[in-house]
Tab-separated table of C-alpha atoms in Angstrom:
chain	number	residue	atom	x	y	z
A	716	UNK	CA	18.388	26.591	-13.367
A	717	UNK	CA	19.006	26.430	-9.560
A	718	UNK	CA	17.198	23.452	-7.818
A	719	UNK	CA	14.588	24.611	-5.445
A	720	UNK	CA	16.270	23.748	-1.701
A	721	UNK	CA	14.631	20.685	0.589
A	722	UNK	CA	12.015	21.355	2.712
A	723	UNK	CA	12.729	20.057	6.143
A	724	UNK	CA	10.366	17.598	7.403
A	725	UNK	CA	9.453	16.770	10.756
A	726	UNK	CA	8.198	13.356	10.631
A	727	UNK	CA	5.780	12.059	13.422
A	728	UNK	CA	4.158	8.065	13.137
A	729	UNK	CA	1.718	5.260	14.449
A	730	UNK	CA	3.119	2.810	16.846
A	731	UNK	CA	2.976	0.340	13.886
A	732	UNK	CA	4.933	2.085	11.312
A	733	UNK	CA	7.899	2.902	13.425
A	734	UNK	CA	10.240	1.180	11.826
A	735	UNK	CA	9.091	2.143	8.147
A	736	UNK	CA	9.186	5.791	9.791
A	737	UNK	CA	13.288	5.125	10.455
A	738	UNK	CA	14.240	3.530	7.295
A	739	UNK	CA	12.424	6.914	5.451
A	740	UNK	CA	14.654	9.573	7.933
A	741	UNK	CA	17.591	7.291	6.803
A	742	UNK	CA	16.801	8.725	3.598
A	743	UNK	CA	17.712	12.208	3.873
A	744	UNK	CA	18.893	14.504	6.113
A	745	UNK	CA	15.807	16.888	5.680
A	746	UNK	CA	13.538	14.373	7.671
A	747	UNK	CA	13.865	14.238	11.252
A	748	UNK	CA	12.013	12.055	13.554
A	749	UNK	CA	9.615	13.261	16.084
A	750	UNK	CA	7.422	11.381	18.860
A	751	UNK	CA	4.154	11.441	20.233
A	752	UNK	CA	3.122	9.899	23.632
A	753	UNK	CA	0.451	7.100	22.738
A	754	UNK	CA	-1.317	6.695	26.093
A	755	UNK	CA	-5.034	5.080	27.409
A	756	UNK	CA	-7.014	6.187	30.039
A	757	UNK	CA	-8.808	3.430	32.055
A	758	UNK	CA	-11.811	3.241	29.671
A	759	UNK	CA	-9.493	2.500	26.848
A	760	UNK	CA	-10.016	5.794	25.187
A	761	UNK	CA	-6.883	7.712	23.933
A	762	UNK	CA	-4.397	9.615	26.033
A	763	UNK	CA	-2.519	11.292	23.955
A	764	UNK	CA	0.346	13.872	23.965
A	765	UNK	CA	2.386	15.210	20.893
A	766	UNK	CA	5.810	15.734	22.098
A	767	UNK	CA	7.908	19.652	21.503
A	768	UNK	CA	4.539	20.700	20.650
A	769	UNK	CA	5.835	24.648	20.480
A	770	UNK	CA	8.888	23.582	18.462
A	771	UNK	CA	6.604	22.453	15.673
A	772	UNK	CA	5.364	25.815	14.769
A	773	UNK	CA	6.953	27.616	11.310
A	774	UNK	CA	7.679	24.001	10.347
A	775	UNK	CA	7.135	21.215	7.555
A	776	UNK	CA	4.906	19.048	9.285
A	777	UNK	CA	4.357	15.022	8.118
A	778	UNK	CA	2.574	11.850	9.802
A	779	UNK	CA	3.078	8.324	8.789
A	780	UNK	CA	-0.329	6.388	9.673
A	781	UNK	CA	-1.515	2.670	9.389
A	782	UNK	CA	-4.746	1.887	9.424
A	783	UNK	CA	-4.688	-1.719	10.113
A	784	UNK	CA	-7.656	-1.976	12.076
A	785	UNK	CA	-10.981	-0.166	12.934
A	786	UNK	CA	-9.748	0.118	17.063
A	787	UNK	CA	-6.253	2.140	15.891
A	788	UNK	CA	-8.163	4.755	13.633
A	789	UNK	CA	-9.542	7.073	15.863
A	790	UNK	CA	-6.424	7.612	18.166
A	791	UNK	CA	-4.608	8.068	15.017
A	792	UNK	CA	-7.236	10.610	13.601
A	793	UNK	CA	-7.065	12.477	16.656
A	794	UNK	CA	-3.134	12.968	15.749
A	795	UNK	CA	-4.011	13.999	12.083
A	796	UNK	CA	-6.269	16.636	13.217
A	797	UNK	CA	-4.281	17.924	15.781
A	798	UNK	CA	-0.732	18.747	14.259
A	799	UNK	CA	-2.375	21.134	11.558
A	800	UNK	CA	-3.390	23.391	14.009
A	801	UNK	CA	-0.284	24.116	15.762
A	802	UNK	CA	0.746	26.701	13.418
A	803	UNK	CA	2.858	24.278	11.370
A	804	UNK	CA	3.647	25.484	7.678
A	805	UNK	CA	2.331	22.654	5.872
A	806	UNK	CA	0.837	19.232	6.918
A	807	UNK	CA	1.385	15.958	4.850
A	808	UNK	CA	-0.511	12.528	6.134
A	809	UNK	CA	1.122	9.789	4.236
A	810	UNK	CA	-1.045	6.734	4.214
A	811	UNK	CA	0.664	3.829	1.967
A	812	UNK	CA	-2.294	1.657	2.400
A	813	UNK	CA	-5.872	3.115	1.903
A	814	UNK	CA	-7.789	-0.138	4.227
A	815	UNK	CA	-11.566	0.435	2.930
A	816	UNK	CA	-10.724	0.846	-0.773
A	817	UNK	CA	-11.848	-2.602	-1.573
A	818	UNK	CA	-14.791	-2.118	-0.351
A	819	UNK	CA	-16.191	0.786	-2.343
A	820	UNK	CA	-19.105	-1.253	-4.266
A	821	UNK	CA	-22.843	-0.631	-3.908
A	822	UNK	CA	-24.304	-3.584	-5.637
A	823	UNK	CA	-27.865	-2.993	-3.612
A	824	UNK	CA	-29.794	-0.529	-1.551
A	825	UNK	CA	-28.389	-0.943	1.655
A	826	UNK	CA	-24.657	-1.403	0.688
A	827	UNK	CA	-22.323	0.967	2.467
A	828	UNK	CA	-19.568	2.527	1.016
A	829	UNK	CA	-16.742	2.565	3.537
A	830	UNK	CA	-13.987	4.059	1.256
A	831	UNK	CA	-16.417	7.026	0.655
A	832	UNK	CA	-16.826	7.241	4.344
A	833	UNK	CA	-13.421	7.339	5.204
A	834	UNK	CA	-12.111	9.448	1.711
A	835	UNK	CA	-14.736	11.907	3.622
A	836	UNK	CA	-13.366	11.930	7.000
A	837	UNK	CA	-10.131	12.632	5.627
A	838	UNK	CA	-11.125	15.394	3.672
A	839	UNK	CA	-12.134	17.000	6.544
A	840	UNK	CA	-8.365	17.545	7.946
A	841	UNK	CA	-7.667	21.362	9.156
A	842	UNK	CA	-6.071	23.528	7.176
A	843	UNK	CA	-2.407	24.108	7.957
A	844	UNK	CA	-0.590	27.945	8.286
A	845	UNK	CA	0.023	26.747	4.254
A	846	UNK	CA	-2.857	25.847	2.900
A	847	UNK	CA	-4.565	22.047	2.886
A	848	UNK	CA	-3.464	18.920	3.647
A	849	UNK	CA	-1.639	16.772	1.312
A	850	UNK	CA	-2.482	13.052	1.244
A	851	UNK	CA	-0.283	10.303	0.087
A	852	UNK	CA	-1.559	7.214	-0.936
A	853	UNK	CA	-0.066	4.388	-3.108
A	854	UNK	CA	-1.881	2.306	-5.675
A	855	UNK	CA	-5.565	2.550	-3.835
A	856	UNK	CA	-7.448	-0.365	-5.210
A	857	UNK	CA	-10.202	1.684	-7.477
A	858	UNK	CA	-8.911	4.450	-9.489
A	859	UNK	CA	-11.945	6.276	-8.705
A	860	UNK	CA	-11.632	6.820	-5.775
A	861	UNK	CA	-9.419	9.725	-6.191
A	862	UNK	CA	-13.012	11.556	-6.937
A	863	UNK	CA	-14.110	10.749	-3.496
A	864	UNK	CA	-11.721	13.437	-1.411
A	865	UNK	CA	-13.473	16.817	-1.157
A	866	UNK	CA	-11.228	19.735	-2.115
A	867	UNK	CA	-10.316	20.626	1.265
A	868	UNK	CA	-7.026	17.948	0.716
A	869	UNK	CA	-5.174	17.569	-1.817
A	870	UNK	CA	-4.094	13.761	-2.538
A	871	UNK	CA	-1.035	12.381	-4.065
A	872	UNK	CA	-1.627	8.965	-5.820
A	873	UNK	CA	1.948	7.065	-5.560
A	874	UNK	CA	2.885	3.673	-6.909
A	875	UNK	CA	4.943	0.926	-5.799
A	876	UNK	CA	5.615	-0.704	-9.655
A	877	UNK	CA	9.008	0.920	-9.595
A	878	UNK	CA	10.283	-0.781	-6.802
A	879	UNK	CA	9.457	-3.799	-8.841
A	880	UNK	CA	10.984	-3.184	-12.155
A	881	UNK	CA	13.753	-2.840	-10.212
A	882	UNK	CA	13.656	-5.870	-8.735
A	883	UNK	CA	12.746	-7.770	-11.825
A	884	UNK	CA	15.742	-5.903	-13.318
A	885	UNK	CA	18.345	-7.362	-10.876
A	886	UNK	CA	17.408	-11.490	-11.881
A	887	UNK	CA	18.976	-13.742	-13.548
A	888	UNK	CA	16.682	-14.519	-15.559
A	889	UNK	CA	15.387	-10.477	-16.614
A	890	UNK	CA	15.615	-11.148	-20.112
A	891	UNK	CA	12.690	-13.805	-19.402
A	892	UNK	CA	10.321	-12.807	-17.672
A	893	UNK	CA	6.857	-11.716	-18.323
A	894	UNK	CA	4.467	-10.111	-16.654
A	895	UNK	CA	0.359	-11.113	-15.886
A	896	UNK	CA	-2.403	-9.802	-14.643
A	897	UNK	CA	-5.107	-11.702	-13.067
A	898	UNK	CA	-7.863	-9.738	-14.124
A	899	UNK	CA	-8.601	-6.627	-16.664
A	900	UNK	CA	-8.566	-4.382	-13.567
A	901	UNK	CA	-5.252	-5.048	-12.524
A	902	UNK	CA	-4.524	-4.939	-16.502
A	903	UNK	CA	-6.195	-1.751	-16.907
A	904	UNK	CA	-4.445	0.054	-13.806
A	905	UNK	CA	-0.612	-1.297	-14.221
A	906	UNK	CA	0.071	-2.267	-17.848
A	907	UNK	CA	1.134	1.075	-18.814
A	908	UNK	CA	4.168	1.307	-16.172
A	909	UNK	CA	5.145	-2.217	-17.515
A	910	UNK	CA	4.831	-2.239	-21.362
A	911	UNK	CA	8.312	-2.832	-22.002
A	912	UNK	CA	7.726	-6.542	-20.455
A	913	UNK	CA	5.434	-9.666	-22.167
A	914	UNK	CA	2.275	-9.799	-20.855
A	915	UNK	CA	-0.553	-12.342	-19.987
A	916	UNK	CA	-3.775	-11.377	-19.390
A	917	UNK	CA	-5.956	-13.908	-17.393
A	918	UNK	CA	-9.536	-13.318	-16.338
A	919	UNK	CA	-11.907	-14.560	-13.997
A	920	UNK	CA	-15.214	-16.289	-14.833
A	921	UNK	CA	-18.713	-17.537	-12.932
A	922	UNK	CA	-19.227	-20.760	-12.944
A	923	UNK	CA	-22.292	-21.392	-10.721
A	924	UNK	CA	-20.885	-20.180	-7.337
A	925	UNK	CA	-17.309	-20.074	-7.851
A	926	UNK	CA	-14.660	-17.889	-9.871
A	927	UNK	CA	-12.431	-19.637	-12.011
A	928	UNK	CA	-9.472	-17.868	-13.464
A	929	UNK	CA	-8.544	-18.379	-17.608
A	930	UNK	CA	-5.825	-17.684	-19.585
A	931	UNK	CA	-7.565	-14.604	-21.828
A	932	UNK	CA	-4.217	-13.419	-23.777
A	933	UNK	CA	-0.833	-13.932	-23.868
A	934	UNK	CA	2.056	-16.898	-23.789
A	935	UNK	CA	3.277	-18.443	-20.920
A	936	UNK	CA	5.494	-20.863	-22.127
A	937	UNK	CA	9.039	-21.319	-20.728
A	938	UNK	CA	8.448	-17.670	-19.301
A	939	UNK	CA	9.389	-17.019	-15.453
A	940	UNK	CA	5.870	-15.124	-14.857
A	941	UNK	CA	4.780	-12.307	-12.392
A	942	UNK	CA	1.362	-11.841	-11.348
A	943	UNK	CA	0.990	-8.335	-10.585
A	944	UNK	CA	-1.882	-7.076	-8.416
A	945	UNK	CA	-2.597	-4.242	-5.989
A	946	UNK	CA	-3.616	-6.132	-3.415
A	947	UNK	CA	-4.080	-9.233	-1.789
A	948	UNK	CA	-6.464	-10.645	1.236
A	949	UNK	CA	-6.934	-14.215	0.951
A	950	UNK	CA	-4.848	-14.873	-1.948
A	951	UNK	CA	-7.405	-17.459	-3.053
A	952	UNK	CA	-7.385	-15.325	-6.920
A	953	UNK	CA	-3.409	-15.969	-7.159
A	954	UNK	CA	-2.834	-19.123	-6.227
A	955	UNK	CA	-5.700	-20.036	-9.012
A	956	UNK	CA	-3.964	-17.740	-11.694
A	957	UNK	CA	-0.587	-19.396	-10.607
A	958	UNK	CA	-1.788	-23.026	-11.276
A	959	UNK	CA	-3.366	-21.719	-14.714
A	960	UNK	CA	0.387	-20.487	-15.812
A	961	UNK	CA	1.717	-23.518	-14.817
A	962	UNK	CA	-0.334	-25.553	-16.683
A	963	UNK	CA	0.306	-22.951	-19.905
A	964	UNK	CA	3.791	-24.024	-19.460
A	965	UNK	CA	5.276	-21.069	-17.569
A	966	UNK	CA	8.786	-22.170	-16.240
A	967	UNK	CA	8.119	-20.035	-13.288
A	968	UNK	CA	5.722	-17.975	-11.085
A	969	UNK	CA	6.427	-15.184	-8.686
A	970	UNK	CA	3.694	-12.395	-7.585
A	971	UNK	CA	3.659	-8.729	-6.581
A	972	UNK	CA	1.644	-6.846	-4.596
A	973	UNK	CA	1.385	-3.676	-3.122
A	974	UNK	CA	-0.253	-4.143	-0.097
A	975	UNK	CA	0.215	-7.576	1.555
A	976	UNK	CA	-3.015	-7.757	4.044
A	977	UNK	CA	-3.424	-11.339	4.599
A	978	UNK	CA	-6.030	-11.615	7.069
A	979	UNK	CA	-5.877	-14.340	9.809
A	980	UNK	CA	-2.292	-15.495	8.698
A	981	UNK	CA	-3.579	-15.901	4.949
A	982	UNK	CA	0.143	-15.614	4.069
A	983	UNK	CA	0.940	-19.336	5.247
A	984	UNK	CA	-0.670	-20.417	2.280
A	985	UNK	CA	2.471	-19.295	0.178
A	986	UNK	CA	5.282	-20.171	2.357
A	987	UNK	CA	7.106	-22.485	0.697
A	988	UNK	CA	7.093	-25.011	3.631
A	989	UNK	CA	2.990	-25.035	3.287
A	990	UNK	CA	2.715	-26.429	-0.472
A	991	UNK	CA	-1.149	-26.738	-1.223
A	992	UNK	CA	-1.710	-30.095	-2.573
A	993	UNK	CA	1.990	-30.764	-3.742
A	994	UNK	CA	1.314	-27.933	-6.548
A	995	UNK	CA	4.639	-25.487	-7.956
A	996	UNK	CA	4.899	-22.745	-5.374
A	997	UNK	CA	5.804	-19.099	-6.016
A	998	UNK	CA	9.723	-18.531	-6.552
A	999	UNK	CA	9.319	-15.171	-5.196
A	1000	UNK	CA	6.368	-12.975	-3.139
A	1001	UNK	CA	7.568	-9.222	-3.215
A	1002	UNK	CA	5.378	-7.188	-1.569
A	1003	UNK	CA	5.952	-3.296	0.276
A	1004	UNK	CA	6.307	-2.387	3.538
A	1005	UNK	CA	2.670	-0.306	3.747
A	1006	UNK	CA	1.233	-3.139	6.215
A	1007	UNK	CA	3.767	-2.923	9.081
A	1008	UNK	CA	1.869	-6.136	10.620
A	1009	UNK	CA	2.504	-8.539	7.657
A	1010	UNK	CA	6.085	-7.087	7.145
A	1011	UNK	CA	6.914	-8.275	10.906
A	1012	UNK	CA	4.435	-11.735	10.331
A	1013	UNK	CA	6.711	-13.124	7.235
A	1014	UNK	CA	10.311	-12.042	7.920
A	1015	UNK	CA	12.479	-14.677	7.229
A	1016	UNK	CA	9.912	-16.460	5.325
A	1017	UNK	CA	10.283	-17.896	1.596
A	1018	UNK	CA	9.288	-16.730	-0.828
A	1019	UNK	CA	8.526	-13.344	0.692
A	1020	UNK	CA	10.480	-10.351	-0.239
A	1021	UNK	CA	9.861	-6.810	0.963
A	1022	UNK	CA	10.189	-4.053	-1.407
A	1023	UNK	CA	10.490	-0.569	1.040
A	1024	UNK	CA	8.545	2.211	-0.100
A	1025	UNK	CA	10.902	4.125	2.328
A	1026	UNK	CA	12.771	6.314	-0.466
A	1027	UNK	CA	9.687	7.094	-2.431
A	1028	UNK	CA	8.299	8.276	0.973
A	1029	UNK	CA	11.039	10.209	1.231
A	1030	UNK	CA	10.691	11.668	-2.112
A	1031	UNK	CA	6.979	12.441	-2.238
A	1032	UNK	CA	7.419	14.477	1.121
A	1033	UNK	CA	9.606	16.970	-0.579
A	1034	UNK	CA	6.783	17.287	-3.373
């Protein structure tokens, strides 16, 4: 059977996710780069311009965002519902990082459910010259909220767990290492993509006003273990599950993430030149390259490791 051919893909992008926008062209010779003009006016309001406009037209259109902050949404938006409507073929918005997912709880009356908003606002994306928008997201933090997009887009749900069992693959150690999960969320989400692996199973208790993590299920002993999560913020949940592996008698702990957001610089708390209280430190960090600002924020720095999602980009644009 004849493969189908590539699509070529035009491939605009955010100031911020430049460079991740170069290392997915590298990729394949289907995906070329394109530019847009990303001005202010006086009043700080967006001046924008989307470059060879009229060349667009007939043609597989894509947009690599980052929502990294409330102020860079809007001119971003205005991009993503502009480039559908200039008679492109089909319109792809690939955003690795969905920003309000962890915040999708309504414990009271009152609460607000920002991922709802924003799933919402996205949903309401013109229609291209082939049909609706495709959205690609990877590993959004509650499965649920795949319900939350109206049927005016169609999302793609992505996952960055393969750039880590190939990671884990290339140690020295791979025939030790074992895999845990500091909660039954992150156990419930990733533990069929890693079967093949030990696991440990922690879980996180009240105990008056603070959450301790406990070993639930599983061995660590003598096992180089990796906390797997989707995300982290303050990293105050890992560096509690690390010490509780280390005093199971894990050999080692390293941690994966997804999306790295450490807020105001929470990352210092792992390098390995900022030991908290003389405890062991992470032998490795690997997280993706879906927050541009934390990628450029811990180059260089032990135990980091970036894992680029640039080749599954790639690949889910040709989808």
């Amino acid at each position: 059977m004849e493969l189908p051919r590539q699509k070529q893909i035009l491939l605009f992008y955010c100031v911020e996710a430049e460079d991740l926008a170069r290392k997915v062209a590298a990729q394949s010779d289907c995906i070329q780069l394109q530019s847009i003009n990303w001005r202010s006016f006086p009043d700080g309001f967006p001046n924008l311009f989307i470059n060879n406009a009229k060349d667009i037209r007939g043609h597989h259109v894509a947009f690599l965002a980052a929502f990294s902050s409330p102020c860079v949404i809007f001119e971003q938006l205005s991009v993503i519902f502009a480039l559908p409507r200039l008679f492109v073929a089909s319109f792809t918005l690939v955003l690795p990082f969905f920003p309000t997912g962890s915040f999708e709880r309504m414990e009271e009356e009152g609460d607000v459910a920002t991922a709802f908003t924003m799933a919402r606002i996205l949903s309401n994306i013109p229609i291209s010259r082939g049909g609706p928008t495709s959205i690609v997201i990877y590993d959004i933090h509650a499965l649920q909220e795949r319900f939350y997009f109206g049927d005016q887009v169609l999302p793609c749900f992505e996952t960055g767990i393969p750039l880590l069992k190939q990671r884990l693959h290339e140690l020295p150690d791979a025939d030790n290492v074992s895999v845990a999960f500091p909660d039954d969320g992150a156990w419930k989400r990733f533990y069929k993509q890693l079967q093949h692996f030990p696991m440990v199973v922690c879980t996180k208790v009240r105990e008056g006003d603070k959450r301790i993590v406990r070993l639930k299920e599983g061995s660590a002993v003598g096992r180089h273990v990796v906390i797997v999560d989707d995300l982290v913020q303050s990293g105050g949940t890992l560096i509690e599950c690390m010490k509780v592996l280390f005093a199971h008698g894990a050999s080692k702990v390293s941690a994966y993430v997804t999306h790295g957001v450490f807020p105001n610089k929470s990352w210092e708390r792992f390098t390995h030149n900022n030991k908290e209280d003389s405890e062991k430190s992470f032998t490795y960090f690997w997280i993706t390259d879906s927050c541009p600002r934390t990628v450029k924020a811990i180059e260089g720095k032990a135990p980091f490791e970036v894992l680029s999602l640039a080749g599954s980009i790639a690949d889910a644009l040709q989808i």
